[in-house]
Coordinates of C-alpha atoms in Angstrom, one line a residue:
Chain A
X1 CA 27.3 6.3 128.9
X2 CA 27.5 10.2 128.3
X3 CA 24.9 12.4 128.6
X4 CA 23.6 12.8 125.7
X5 CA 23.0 9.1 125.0
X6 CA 21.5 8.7 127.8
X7 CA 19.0 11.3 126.3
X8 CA 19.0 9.9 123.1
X9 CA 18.3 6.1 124.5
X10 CA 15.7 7.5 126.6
X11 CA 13.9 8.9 123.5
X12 CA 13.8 5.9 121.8
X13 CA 13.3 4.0 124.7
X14 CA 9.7 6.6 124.9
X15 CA 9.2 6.6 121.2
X16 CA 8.9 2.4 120.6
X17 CA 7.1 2.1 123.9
X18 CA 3.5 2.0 122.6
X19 CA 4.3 -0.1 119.8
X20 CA 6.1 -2.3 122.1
X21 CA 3.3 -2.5 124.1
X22 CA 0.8 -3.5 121.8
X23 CA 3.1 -6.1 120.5
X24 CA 3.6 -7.8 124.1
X25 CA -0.2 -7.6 124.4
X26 CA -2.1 -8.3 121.1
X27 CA 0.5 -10.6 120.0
X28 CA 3.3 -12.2 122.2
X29 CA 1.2 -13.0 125.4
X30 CA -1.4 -14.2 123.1
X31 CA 0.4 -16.5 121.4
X32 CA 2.6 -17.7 124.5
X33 CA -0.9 -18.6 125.8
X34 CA -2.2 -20.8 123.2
X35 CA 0.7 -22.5 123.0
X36 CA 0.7 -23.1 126.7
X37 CA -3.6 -24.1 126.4
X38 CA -2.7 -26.5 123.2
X39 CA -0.8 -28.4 125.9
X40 CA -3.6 -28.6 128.3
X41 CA -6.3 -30.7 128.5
X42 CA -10.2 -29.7 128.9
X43 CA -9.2 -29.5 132.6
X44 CA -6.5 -27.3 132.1
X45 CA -4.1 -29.8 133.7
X46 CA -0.8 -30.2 131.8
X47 CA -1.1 -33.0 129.0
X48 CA 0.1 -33.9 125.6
X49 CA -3.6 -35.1 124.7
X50 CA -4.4 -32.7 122.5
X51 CA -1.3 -33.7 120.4
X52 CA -1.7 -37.0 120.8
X53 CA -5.5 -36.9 119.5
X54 CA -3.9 -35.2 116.3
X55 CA -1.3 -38.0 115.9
X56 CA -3.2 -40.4 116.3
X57 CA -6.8 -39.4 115.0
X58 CA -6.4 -40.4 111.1
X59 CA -8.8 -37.9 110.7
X60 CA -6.4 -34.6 110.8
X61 CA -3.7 -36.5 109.0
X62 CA -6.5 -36.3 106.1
X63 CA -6.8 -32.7 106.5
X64 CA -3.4 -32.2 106.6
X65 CA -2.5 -33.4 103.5
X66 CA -5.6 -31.9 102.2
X67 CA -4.3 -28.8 103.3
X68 CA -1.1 -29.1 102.0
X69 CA -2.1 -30.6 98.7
X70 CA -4.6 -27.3 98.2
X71 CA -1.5 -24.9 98.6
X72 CA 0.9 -26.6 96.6
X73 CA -1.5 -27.0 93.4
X74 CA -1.9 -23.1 94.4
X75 CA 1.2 -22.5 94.2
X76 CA 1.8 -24.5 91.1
X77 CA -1.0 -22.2 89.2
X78 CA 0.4 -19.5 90.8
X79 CA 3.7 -20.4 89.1
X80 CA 2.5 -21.4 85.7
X81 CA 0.4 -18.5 84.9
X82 CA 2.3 -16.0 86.8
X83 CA 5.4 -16.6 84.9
X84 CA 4.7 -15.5 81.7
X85 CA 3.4 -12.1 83.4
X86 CA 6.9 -11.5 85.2
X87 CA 8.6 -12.3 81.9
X88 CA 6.1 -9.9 79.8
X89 CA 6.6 -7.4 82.5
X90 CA 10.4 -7.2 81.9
X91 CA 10.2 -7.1 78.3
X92 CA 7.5 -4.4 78.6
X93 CA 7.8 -0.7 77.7
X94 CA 7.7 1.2 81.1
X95 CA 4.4 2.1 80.5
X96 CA 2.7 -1.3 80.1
X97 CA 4.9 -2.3 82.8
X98 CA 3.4 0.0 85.3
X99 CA 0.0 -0.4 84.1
X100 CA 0.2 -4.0 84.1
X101 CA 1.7 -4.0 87.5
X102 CA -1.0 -1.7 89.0
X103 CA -3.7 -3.7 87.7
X104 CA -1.9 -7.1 89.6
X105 CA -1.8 -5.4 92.7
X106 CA -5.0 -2.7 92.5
X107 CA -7.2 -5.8 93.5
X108 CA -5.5 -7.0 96.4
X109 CA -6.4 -4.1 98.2
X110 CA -10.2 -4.7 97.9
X111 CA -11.3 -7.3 100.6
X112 CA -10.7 -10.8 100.0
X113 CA -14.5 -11.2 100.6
X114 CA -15.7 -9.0 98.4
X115 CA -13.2 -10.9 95.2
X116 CA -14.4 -14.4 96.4
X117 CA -18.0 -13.2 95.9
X118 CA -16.9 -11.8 92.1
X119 CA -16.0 -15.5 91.8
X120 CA -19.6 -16.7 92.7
X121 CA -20.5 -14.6 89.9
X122 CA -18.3 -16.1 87.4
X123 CA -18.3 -19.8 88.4
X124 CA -22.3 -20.2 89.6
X125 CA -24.8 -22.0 87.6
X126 CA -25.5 -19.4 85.9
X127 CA -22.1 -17.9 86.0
X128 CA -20.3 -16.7 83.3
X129 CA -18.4 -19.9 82.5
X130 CA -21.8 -22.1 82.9
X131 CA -23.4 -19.7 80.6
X132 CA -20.8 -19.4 77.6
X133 CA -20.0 -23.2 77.4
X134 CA -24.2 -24.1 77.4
X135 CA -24.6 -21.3 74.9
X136 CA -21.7 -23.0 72.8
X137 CA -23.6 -26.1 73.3
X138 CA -20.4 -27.5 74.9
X139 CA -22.1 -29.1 77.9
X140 CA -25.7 -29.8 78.7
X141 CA -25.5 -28.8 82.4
X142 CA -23.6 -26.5 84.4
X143 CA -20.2 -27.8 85.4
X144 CA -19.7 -27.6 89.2
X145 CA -16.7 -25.4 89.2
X146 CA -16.8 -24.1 93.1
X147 CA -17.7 -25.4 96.5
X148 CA -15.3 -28.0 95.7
X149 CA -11.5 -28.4 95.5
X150 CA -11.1 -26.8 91.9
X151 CA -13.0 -23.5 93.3
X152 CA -10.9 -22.9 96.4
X153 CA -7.4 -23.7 94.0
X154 CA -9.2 -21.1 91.4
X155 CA -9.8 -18.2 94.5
X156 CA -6.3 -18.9 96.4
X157 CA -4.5 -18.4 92.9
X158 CA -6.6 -15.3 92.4
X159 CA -5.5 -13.9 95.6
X160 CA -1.8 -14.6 95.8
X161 CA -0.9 -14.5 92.2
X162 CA 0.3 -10.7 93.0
X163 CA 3.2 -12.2 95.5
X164 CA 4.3 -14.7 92.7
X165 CA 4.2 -12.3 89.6
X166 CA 6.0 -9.8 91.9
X167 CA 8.8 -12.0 93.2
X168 CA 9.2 -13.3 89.6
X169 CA 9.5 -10.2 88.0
X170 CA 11.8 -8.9 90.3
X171 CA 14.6 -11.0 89.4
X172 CA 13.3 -11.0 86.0
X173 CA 14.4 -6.9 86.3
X174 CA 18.0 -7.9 87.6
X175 CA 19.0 -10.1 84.1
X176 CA 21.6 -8.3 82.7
X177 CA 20.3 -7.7 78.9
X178 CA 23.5 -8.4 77.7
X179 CA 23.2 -12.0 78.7
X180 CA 20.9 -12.8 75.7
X181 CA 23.4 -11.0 73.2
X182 CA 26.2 -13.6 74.9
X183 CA 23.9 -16.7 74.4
X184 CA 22.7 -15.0 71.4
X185 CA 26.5 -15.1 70.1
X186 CA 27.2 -18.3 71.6
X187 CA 25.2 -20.0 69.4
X188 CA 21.8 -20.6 72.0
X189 CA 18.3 -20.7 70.5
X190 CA 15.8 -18.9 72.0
X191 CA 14.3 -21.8 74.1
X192 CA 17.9 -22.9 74.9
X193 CA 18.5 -19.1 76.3
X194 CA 15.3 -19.7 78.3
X195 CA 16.3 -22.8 79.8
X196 CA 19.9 -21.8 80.8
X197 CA 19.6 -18.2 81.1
X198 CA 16.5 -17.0 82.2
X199 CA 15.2 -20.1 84.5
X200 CA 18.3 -20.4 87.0
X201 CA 18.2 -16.3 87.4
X202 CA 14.9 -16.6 88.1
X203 CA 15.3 -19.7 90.4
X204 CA 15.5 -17.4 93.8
X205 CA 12.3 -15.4 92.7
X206 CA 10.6 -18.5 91.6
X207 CA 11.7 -19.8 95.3
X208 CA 10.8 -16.8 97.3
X209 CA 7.1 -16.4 95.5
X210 CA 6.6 -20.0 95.6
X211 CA 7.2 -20.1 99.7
X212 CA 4.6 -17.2 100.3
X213 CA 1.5 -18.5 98.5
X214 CA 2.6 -21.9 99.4
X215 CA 2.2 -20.0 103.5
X216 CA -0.4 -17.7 102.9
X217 CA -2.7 -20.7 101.1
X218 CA -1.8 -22.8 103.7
X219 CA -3.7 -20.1 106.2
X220 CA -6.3 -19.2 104.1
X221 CA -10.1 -19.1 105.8
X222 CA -12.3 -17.0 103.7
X223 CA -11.7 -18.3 100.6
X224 CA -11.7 -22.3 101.7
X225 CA -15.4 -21.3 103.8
X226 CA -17.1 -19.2 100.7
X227 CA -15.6 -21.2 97.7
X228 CA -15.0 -24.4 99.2
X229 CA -18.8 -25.2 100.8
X230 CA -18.5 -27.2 103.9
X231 CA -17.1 -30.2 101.8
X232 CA -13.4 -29.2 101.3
X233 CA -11.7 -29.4 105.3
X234 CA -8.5 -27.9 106.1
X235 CA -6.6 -27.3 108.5
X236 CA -8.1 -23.5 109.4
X237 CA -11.6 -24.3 108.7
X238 CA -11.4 -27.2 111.6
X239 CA -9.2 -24.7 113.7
X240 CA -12.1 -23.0 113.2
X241 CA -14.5 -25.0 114.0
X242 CA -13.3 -26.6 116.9
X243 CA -13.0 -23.1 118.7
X244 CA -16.1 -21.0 117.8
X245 CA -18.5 -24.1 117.2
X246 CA -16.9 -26.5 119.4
X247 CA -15.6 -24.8 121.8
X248 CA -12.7 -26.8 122.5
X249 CA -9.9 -24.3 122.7
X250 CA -7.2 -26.6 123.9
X251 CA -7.7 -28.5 120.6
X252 CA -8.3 -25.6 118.5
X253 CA -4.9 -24.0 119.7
X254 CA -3.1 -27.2 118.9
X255 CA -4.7 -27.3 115.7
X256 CA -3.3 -23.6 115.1
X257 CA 0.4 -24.5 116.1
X258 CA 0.4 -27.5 113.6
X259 CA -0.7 -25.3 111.1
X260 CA 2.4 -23.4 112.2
X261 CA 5.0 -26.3 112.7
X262 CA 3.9 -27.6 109.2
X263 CA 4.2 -25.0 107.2
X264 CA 7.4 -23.4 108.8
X265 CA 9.2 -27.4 108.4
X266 CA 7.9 -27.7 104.5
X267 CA 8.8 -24.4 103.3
X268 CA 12.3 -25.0 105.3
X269 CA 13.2 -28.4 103.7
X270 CA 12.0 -26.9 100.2
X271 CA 14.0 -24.0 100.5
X272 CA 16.8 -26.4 101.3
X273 CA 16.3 -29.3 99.0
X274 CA 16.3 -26.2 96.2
X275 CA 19.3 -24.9 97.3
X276 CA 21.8 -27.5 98.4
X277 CA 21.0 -29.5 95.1
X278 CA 21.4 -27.5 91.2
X279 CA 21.5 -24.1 91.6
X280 CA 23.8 -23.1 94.4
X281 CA 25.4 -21.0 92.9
X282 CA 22.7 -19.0 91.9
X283 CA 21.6 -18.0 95.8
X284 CA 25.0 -17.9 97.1
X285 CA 25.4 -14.5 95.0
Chain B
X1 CA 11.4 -6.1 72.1
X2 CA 8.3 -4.3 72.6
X3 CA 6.0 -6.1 69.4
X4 CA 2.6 -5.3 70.0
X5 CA 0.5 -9.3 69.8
X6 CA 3.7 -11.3 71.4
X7 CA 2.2 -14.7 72.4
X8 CA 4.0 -13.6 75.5
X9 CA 1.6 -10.4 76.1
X10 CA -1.5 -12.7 74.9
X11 CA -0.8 -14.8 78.2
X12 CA -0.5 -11.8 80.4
X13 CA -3.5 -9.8 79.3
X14 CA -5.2 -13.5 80.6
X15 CA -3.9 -13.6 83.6
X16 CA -4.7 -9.9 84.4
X17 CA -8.1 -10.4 83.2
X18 CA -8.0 -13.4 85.5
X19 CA -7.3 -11.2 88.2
X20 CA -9.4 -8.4 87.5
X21 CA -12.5 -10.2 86.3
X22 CA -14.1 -10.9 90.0
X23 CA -14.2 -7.1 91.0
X24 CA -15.4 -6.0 87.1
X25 CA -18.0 -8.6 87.0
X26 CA -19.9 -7.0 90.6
X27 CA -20.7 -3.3 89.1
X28 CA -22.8 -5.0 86.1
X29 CA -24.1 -7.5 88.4
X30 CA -25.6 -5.4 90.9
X31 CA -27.4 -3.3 88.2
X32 CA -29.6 -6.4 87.3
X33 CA -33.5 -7.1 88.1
X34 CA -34.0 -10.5 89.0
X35 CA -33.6 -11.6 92.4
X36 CA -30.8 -14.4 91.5
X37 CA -27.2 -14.0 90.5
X38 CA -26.3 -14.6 87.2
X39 CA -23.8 -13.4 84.6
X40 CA -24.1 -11.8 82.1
X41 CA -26.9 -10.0 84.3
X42 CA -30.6 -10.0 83.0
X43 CA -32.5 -6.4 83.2
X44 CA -31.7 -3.2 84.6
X45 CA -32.6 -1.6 87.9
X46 CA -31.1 -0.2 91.0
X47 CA -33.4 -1.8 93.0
X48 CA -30.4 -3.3 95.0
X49 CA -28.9 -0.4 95.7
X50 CA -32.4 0.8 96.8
X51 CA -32.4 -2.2 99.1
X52 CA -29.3 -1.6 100.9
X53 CA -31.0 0.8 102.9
X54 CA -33.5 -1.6 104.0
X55 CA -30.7 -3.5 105.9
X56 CA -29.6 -1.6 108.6
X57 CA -27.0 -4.3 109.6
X58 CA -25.0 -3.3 106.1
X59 CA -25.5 0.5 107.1
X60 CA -24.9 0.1 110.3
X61 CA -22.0 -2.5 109.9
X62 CA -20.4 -0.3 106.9
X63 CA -20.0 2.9 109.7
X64 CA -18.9 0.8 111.8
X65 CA -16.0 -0.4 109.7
X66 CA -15.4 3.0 109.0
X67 CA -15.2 4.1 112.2
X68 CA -12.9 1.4 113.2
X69 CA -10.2 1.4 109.8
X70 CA -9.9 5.4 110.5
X71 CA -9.2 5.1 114.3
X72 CA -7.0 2.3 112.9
X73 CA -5.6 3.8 110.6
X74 CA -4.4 7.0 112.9
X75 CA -3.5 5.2 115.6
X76 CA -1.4 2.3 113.5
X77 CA 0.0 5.4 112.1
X78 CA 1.5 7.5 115.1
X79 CA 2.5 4.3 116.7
X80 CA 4.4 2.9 113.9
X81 CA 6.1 6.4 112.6
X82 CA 7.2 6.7 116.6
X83 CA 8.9 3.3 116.2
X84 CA 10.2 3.5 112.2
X85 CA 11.9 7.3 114.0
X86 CA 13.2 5.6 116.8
X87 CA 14.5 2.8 115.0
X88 CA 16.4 4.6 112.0
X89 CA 17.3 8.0 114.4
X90 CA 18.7 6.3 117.2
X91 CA 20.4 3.2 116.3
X92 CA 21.1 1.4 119.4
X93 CA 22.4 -1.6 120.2
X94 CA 19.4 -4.8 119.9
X95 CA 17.7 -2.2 117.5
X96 CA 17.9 -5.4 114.9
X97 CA 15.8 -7.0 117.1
X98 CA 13.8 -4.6 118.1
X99 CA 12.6 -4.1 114.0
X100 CA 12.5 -8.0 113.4
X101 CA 10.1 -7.8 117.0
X102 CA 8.2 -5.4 115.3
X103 CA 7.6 -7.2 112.5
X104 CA 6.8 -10.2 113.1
X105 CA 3.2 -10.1 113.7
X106 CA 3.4 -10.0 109.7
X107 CA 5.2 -13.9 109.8
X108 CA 2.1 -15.3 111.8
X109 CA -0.8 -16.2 109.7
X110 CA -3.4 -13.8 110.5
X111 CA -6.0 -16.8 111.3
X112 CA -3.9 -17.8 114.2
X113 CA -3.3 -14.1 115.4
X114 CA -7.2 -14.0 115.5
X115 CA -7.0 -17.2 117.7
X116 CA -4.5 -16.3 120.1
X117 CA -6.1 -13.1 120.5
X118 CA -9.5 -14.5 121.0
X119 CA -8.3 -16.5 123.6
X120 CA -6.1 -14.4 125.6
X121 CA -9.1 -11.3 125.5
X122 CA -11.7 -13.4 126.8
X123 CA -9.1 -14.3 129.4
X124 CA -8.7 -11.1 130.7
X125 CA -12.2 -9.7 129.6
X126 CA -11.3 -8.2 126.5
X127 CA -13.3 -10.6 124.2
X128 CA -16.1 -8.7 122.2
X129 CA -15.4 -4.8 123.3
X130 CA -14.2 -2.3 120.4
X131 CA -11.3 -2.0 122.1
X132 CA -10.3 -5.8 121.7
X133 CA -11.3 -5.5 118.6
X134 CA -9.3 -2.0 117.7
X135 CA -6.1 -3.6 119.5
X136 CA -6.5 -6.4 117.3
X137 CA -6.4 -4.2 114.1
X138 CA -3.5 -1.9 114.8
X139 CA -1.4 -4.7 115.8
X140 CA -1.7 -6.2 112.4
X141 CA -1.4 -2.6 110.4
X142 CA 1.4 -1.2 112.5
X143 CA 4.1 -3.8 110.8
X144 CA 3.3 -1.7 107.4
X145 CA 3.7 2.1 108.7
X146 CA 6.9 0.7 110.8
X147 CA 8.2 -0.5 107.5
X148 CA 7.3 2.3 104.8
X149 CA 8.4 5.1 107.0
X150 CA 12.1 3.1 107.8
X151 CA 12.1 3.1 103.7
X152 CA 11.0 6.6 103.7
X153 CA 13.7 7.2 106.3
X154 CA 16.5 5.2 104.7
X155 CA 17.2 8.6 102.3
X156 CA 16.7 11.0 104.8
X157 CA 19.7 13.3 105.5
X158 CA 20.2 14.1 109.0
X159 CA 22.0 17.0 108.5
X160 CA 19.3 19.2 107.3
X161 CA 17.8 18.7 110.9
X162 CA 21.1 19.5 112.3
X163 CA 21.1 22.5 110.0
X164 CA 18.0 23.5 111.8
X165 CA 19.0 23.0 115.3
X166 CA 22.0 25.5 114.5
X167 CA 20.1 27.8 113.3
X168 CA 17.9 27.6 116.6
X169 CA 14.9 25.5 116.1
X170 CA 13.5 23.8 118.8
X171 CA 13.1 20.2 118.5
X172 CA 9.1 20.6 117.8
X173 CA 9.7 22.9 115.0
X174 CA 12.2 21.0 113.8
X175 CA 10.6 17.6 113.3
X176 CA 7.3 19.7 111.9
X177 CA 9.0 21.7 109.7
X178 CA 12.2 19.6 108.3
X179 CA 11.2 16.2 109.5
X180 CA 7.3 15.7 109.1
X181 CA 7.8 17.2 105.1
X182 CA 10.1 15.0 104.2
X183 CA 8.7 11.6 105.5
X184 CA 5.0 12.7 104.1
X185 CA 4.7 10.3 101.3
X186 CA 6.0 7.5 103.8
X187 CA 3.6 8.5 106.3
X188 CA 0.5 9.2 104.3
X189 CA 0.7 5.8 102.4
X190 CA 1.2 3.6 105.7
X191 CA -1.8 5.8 106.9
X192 CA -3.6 4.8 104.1
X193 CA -2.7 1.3 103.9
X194 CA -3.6 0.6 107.8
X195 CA -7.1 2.0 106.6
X196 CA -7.5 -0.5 104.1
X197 CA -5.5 -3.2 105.7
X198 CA -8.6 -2.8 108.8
X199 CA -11.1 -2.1 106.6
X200 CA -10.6 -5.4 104.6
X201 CA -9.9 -7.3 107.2
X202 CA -11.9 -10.6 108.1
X203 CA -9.8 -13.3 109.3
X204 CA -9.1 -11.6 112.7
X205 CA -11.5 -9.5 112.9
X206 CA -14.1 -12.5 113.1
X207 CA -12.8 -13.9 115.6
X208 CA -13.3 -10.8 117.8
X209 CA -16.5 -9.7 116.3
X210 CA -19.9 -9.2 118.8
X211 CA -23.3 -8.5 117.6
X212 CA -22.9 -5.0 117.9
X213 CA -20.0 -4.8 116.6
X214 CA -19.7 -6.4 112.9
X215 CA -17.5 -4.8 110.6
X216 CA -18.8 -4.6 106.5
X217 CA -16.8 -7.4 105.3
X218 CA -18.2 -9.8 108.1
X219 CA -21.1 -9.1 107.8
X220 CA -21.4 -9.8 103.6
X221 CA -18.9 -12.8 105.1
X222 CA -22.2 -14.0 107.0
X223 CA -24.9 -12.8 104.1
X224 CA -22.8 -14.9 101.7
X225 CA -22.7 -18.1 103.9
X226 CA -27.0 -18.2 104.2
X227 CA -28.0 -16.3 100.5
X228 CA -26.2 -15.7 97.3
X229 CA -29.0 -12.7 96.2
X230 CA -27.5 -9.2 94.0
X231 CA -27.8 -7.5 97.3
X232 CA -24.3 -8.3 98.0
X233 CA -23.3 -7.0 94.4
X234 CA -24.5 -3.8 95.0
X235 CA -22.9 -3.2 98.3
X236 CA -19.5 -4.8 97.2
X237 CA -19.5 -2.2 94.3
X238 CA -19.7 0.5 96.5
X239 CA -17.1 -0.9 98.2
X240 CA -15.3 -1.5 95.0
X241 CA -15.6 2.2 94.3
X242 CA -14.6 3.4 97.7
X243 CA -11.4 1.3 97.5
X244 CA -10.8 2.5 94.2
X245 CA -10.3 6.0 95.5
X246 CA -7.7 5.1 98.2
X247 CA -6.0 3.1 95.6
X248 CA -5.7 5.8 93.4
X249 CA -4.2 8.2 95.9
X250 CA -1.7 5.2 97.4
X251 CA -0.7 5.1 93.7
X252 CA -0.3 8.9 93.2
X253 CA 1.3 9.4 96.5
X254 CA 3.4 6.3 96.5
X255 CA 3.4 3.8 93.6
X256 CA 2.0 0.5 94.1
X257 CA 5.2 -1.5 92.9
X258 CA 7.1 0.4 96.2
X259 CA 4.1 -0.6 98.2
X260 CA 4.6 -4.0 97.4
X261 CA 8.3 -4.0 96.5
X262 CA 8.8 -6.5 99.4
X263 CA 7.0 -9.3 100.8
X264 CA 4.3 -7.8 102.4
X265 CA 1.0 -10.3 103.4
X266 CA -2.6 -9.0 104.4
X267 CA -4.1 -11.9 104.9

């Protein structure tokens, strides 16, 4: 090695050291020690107990699929109502464009907390909804619209419907215009363009939007413990629970790296099934 | 194709309202006079924003977050613009790695991050102190300065710096006068973003959390759990309005679709 890169390797080498650092730290070790506690048991021998209890225990199958169920209903809202935004957004002048796409996103940087609470506003008993529909003489008492499933569905698809729009509408942007004259020509309707045109290009966005929310709802804590009550259990609430009320940690961390294992294997075999069977094609490019 | 009325621009304006609707409905909320929540509001006072300051745990917990997101926010910032130089300047061999490393706190669900960290401070007596909790926070906001200022970088021509050094700048002068300009926008919005990315933050921070040290959005987190009163309106529309501002300039100096462009998660 010459001189000079020696100099230049040593600069880097001084450059990434603190945020090497506070990676190994905050993060690394951390987690390299709850994965060794979720092996342990309440002695902190070595032991698969803590696994086995989750196994076993039909109780955290139940949450599980709870869990799981929650995020993919998320995700299927997500989908539903954030296609058509994607799909206005590429039609769009680039003004409403921008101004639709700042108002999407402007939100997500207020805390979480702060748009769950909003929600309260909205969905109470005498929320908004409760108070239009009684007014309309629709109903005769206020529809329980939160601290049940529906509410933590309607507050996950709130907070990740950004990641889906975006994903969408970024290989919405990538259709070549021209595409709809050739369909056009060729004698497709507009639904048939839709169908064979516009879904399949929009299959990897669809795919990559889909696999956040489906993650990030599978995480979520603050939404599931302010819109959800103490009723609707998943996977992070018990996490949760276990550690700060509990204080079983072994458990807890066990708890945490299902959440992990899950997630990871579902969104792997999705990604998979979606690509090995229709649309190859469309990801190989 | 730009009809104004398209069915298709029907169901958008929807789903923005959708999203939008939780933060608008909080400014008229907390400007009502009865003591329950309710929507559309009934009266007018500002007798919440009045009794705020009758709470010193909101005060108190609102510096508080303050204090922490801009110590965040500076620190996240020199830390990950170090990294995002070193990274892009010196390409060296595991480099790849080194980035992905750097990253991947972002691929870990911040619930879990709050765990691990939990357990791994109170093993070595870090559990509870501001610096735990400060750690904690630029961990999880570094991944976004190391990433906008490699994007600010990826355009960056090296040879005005070389230009530079012929002329007979030192290296100081050189990165403050040629280098520091350029990656400005870059560095400003990840300095910005680490602010808000702390200052919003509740999953990790409550696991790390003591009684004297509660950040704002715990401590409505808490307040919400026990009582559902306008109180909480009229603190989360400060907020709101506090937010707005940083949003504002992230959008002026930076655009929010860039921000975003890639997967990015704050939860």
């Amino acid at each position: 090695m010459s001189e000079s890169r020696r100099r230049k390797m040593r600069t880097a080498v001084l450059l990434l050291a603190p945020a090497v650092a506070v990676l190994l730290g905050v993060f690394v070790l951390p987690m390299l020690y709850i994965l060794l506690m979720s092996f342990q048991n309440k002695q902190e021998h070595i032991s698969l107990v803590n696994y086995a209890t989750l196994v076993q225990d039909p109780y955290y199958l139940q949450v599980l699929w709870r869990t799981i169920k929650l995020s993919l209903l998320t995700v299927l809202a997500c989908l539903v109502f954030g296609y058509p935004v994607a799909m206005y957004m590429a039609q769009a002048s680039s003004k409403m464009r921008g101004i639709v796409t700042f108002l999407i996103i402007a939100p997500h940087l207020v805390s979480v907390v702060i748009r769950n609470f909003g929600w309260v506003i909205l969905l109470g008993e005498k929320g908004l909804i409760n108070n239009v529909l009684m007014q309309a003489g629709l109903i005769d008492k206020p529809l329980r619209l939160m601290y049940n499933e529906l509410g933590v569905v309607i507050g996950l698809t709130d907070s990740f419907m950004v990641y889906m729009v975006l994903a969408i509408a970024t290989s919405m942007y990538q259709i070549d215009v021209s595409l709809y004259k050739a369909a056009g020509i060729l004698g497709a309707g507009k639904l048939r363009t839709f169908l064979n045109v516009v879904v399949p290009m929009t299959l990897p966005g669809m795919l990559a939007g889909s696999t956040l929310v489906f993650s990030l709802s599978m995480s979520s804590f603050v939404t599931l413990a302010l819109m959800g009550g103490t009723s609707v259990k998943v996977l992070p609430v018990i996490a949760y629970e276990k550690i700060m009320t509990e204080l079983n940690w072994q458990l807890g961390a066990s708890i945490s790296f299902l959440l992990l294992f899950s997630t990871v294997a579902l969104v792997t075999l999705f990604t998979r099934l979606v690509e090995t069977k229709r649309y190859k094609e469309v990801f190989s490019s | 194709m730009s009809r104004k009325f398209s069915p298709l621009g029907i169901i958008a304006f929807i789903v923005v309202l959708f999203v939008i609707s939780p933060l608008l409905v909080v400014i008229p909320t907390s400007l009502t006079s009865v003591k329950y929540l309710s929507f559309p509001p009934i009266g007018f006072s500002l007798q919440w924003y009045s009794k705020i300051w009758d709470r010193p745990e909101f005060v108190d917990s609102f510096l508080f977050s303050l204090e922490l997101a801009a110590l965040t926010a500076v620190i996240a910032t020199l830390v990950g613009t170090m990294s995002g130089l070193a990274l892009h300047k010196y390409r060296f061999r595991g480099s790849g790695t080194v980035n992905g490393l750097l990253l991947s706190p972002l691929t870990v669900p911040a619930l879990i991050i709050g765990i691990a960290v939990l357990l791994f401070f109170t093993r070595i007596g870090l559990a509870g102190t501001f610096t735990g909790l400060l750690l904690a926070h630029v961990l999880i906001s570094v991944p976004y300065v190391v990433r906008l200022v490699l994007t600010g970088l990826s355009s960056f021509d090296y040879t005005l710096e070389r230009a530079a050094y012929i002329m007979g700048a030192k290296p100081l002068r050189v990165f403050i006068d040629i280098t520091l300009p350029i990656l400005k926008p870059a560095v400003m919005s990840g300095m910005i973003f680490a602010f808000l990315t702390s200052f919003d933050n509740v999953t990790v921070s409550l696991f790390l959390v003591s009684p004297t040290t509660t950040t704002l959005p715990l401590a409505i987190f808490s307040h919400m759990q026990e009582s559902l009163d306008p109180l909480v309106a009229s603190i989360s529309a400060l907020v709101i309005l506090l937010s707005l501002v940083f949003i504002i300039i992230l959008e002026r100096v930076y655009g929010l679709d860039r921000l975003f462009g890639s997967n990015s998660h704050s939860h």
